Coordinates of C-alpha atoms in Angstrom, one line a residue:
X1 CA 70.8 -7.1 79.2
X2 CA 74.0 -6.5 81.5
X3 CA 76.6 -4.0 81.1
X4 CA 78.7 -4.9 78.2
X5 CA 82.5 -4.2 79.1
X6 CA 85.5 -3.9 76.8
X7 CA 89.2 -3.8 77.1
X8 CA 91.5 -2.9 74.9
X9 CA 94.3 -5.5 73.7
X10 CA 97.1 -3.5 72.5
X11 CA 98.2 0.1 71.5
X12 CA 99.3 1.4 68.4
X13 CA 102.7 3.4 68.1
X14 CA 103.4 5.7 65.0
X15 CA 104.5 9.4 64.4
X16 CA 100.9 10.8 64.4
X17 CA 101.3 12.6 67.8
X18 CA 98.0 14.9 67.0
X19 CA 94.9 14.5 65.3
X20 CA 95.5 16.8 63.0
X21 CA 97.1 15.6 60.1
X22 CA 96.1 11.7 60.2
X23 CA 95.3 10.4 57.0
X24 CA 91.2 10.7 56.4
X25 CA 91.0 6.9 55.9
X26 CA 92.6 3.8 55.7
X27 CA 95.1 2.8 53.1
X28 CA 95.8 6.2 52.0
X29 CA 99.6 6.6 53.3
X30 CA 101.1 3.5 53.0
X31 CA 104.8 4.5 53.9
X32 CA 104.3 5.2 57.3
X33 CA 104.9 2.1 59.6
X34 CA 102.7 1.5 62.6
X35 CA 103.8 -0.8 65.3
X36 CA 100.8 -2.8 67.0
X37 CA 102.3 -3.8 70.7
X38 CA 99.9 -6.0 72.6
X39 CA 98.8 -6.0 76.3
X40 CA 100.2 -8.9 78.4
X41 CA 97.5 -10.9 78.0
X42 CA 97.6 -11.2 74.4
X43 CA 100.8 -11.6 74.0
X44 CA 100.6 -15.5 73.6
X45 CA 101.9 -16.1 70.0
X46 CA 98.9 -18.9 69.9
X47 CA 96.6 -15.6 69.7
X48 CA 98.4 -15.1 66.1
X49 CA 99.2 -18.3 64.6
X50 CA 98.2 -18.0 60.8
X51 CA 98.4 -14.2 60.3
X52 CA 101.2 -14.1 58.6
X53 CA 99.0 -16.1 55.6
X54 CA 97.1 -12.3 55.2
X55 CA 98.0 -9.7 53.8
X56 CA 95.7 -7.3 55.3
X57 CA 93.7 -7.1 58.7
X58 CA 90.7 -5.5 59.8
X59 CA 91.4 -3.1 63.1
X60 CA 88.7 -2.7 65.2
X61 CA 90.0 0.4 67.9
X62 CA 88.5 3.1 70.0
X63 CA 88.4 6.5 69.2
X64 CA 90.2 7.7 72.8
X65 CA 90.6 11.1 72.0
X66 CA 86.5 12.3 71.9
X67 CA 84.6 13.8 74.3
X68 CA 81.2 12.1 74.7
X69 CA 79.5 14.9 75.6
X70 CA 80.6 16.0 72.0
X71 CA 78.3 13.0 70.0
X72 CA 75.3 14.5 68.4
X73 CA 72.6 12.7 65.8
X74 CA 74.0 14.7 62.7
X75 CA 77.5 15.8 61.9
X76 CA 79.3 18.1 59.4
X77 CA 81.0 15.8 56.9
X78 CA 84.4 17.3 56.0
X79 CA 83.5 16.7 52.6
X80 CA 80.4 18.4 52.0
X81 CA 82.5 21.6 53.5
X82 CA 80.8 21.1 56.7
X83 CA 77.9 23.1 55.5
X84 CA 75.3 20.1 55.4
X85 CA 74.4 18.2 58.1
X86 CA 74.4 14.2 57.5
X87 CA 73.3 11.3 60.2
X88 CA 76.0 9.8 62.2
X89 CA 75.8 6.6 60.9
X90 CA 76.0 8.1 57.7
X91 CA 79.4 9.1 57.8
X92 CA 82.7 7.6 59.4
X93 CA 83.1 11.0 61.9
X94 CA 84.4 10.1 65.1
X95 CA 81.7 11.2 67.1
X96 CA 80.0 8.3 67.2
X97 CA 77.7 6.9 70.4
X98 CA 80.4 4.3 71.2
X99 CA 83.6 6.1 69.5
X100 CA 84.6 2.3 67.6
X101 CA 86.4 2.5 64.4
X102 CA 87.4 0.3 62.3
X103 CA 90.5 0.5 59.7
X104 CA 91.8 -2.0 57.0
X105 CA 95.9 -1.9 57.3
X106 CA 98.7 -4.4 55.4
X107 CA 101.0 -6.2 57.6
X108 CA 104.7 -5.7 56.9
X109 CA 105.9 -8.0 59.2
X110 CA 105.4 -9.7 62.8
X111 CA 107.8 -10.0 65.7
X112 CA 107.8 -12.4 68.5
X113 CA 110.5 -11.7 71.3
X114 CA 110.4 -11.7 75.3
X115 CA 108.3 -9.0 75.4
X116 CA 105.6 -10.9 73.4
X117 CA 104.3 -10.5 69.6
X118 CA 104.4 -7.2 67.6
X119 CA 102.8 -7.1 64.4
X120 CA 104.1 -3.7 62.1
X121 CA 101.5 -2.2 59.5
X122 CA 101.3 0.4 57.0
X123 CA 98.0 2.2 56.0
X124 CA 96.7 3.5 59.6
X125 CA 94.4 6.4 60.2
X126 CA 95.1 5.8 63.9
X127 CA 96.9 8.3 66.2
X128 CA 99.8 6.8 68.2
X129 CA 98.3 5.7 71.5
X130 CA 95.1 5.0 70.3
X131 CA 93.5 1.5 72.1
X132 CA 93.1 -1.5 69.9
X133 CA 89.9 -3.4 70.8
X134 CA 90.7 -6.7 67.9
X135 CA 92.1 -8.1 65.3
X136 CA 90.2 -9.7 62.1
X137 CA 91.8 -10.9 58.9
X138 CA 90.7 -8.5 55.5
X139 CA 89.1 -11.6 53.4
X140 CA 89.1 -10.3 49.6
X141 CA 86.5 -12.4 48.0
X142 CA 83.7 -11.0 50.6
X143 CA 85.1 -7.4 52.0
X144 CA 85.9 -6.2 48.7
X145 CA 82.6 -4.6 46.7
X146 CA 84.0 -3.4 43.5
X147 CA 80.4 -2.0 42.6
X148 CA 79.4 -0.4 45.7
X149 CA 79.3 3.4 45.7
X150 CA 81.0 6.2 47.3
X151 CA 77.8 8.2 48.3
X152 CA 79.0 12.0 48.9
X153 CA 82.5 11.0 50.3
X154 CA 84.2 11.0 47.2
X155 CA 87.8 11.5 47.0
X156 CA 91.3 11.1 44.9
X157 CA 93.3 8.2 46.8
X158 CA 96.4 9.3 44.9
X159 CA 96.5 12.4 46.6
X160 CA 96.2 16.1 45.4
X161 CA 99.2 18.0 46.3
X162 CA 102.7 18.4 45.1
X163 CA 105.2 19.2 48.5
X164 CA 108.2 20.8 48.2
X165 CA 111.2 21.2 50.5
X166 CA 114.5 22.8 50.5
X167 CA 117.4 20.9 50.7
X168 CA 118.2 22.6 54.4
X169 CA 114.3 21.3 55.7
X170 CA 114.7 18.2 53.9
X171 CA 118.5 17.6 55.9
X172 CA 116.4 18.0 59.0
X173 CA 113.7 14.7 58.1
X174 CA 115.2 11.5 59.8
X175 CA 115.7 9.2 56.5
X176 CA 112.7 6.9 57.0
X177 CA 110.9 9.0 57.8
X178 CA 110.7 11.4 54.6
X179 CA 108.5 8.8 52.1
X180 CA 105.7 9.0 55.0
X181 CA 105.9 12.6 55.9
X182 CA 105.3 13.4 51.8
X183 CA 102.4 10.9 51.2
X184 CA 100.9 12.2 54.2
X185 CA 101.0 15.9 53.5
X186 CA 100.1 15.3 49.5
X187 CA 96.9 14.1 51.1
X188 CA 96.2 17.4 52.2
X189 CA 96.1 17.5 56.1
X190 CA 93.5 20.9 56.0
X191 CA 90.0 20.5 56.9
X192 CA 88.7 20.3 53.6
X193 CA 86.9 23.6 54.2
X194 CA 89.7 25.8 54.4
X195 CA 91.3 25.7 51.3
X196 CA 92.9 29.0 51.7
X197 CA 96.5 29.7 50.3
X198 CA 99.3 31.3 52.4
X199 CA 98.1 30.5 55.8
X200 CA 100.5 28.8 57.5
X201 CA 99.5 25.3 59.3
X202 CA 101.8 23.1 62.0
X203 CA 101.6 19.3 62.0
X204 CA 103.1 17.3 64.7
X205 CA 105.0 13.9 63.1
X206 CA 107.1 11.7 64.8
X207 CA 109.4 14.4 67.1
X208 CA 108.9 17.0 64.1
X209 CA 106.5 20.2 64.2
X210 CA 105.8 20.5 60.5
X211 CA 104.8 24.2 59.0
X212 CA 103.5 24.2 55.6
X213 CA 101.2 26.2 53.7
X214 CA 99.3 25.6 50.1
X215 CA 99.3 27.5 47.5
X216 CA 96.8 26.2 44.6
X217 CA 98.0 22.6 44.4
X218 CA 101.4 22.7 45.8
X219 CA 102.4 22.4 49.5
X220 CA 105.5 24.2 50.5
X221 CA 107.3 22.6 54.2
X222 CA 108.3 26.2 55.2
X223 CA 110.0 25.0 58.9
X224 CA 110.7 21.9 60.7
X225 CA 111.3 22.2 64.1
X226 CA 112.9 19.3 66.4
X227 CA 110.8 18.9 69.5

């Protein structure tokens, strides 16, 4: 069989500058807006006609940030405290032999100007940047399996923590941007492995560096600084 070759067809854009701090999966901050802007190519609104009849979409994108040299057969899943080794294909880590993920998101709304059709999404575990290899509609009556099971990757979509802010921090948070800052911290940015209280972590959003630390179940923003 001959090489197989693929290209990307758009870029993501949203305030997760770092890898740290993304939301573990899918559908698990839904107030932070992602803006999907497309290569020239597919910029054809024919490429689109009909999405706006779904709700939801399937992303299929490419993990850009991983070092190949860094994919292994087993992995430490975050959830079993990274003290048991699972199979790859086992577990939605990135290192994976050809780095492809794949994340359900809600459309918010499309654009179509001269610079060609945008589509804007909420629920992305993507960093900003990150390559967008295609596009298939979420179909409820076959991708949903309400009986299916959760295996060791259990987990609380509502999130865990409780964040607090002063009033002086919270004065420093762009408007629209405070709803997606909160869902994402409550989530609980630490590997789930270090769960200790007082340390003092930095998160990159949007042009914020976010410090926090956790104490117990509450997350305290202790200093926002504008980049």
């Amino acid at each position: 069989m001959g090489r197989i070759t693929i290209e990307p067809i758009g870029y993501i854009q949203n305030d997760y500058k770092e890898k740290f701090g993304i939301p573990r999966q899918s559908g698990l901050s839904e107030s932070v807006i992602s803006k999907i802007v497309f290569e020239d190519e597919f910029k054809d609104p024919n490429y689109f006609k009909g999405i706006e009849e779904f709700s939801h979409i399937w992303l299929i994108w490419y993990f850009s940030d991983v070092n190949k040299k860094n994919i292994k057969p087993t992995v430490r899943p975050p959830k079993l405290g990274r003290n048991k080794r699972m199979g790859v294909f086992a577990t939605r880590s990135p290192f994976r032999p050809n780095r492809i993920g794949i994340s359900c998101v809600k459309i918010i709304k499309t654009d179509y100007n001269r610079e060609g059709k945008t589509l804007f999404v909420t629920g992305a575990d993507l960093m900003d940047g990150t390559p967008i290899l295609d596009i298939k509609p979420y179909l409820p009556y076959t991708d949903s399996r309400p009986d299916a099971t959760n295996g060791f990757a259990l987990d609380d979509v509502s999130g865990t923590l409780e964040v607090k802010c002063n009033d002086e921090l919270l004065s420093k948070i762009p408007f629209d941007m405070v709803d997606g800052l909160f869902e994402t911290l409550k989530h609980d940015p630490r590997p789930s492995y270090q769960n200790d209280n007082d340390r003092i972590y930095g998160m990159s959003f949007g042009d914020m560096q976010v410090k926090f630390k956790v104490n117990d179940k509450e997350l305290e923003i202790i200093d926002i600084i504008i980049k």
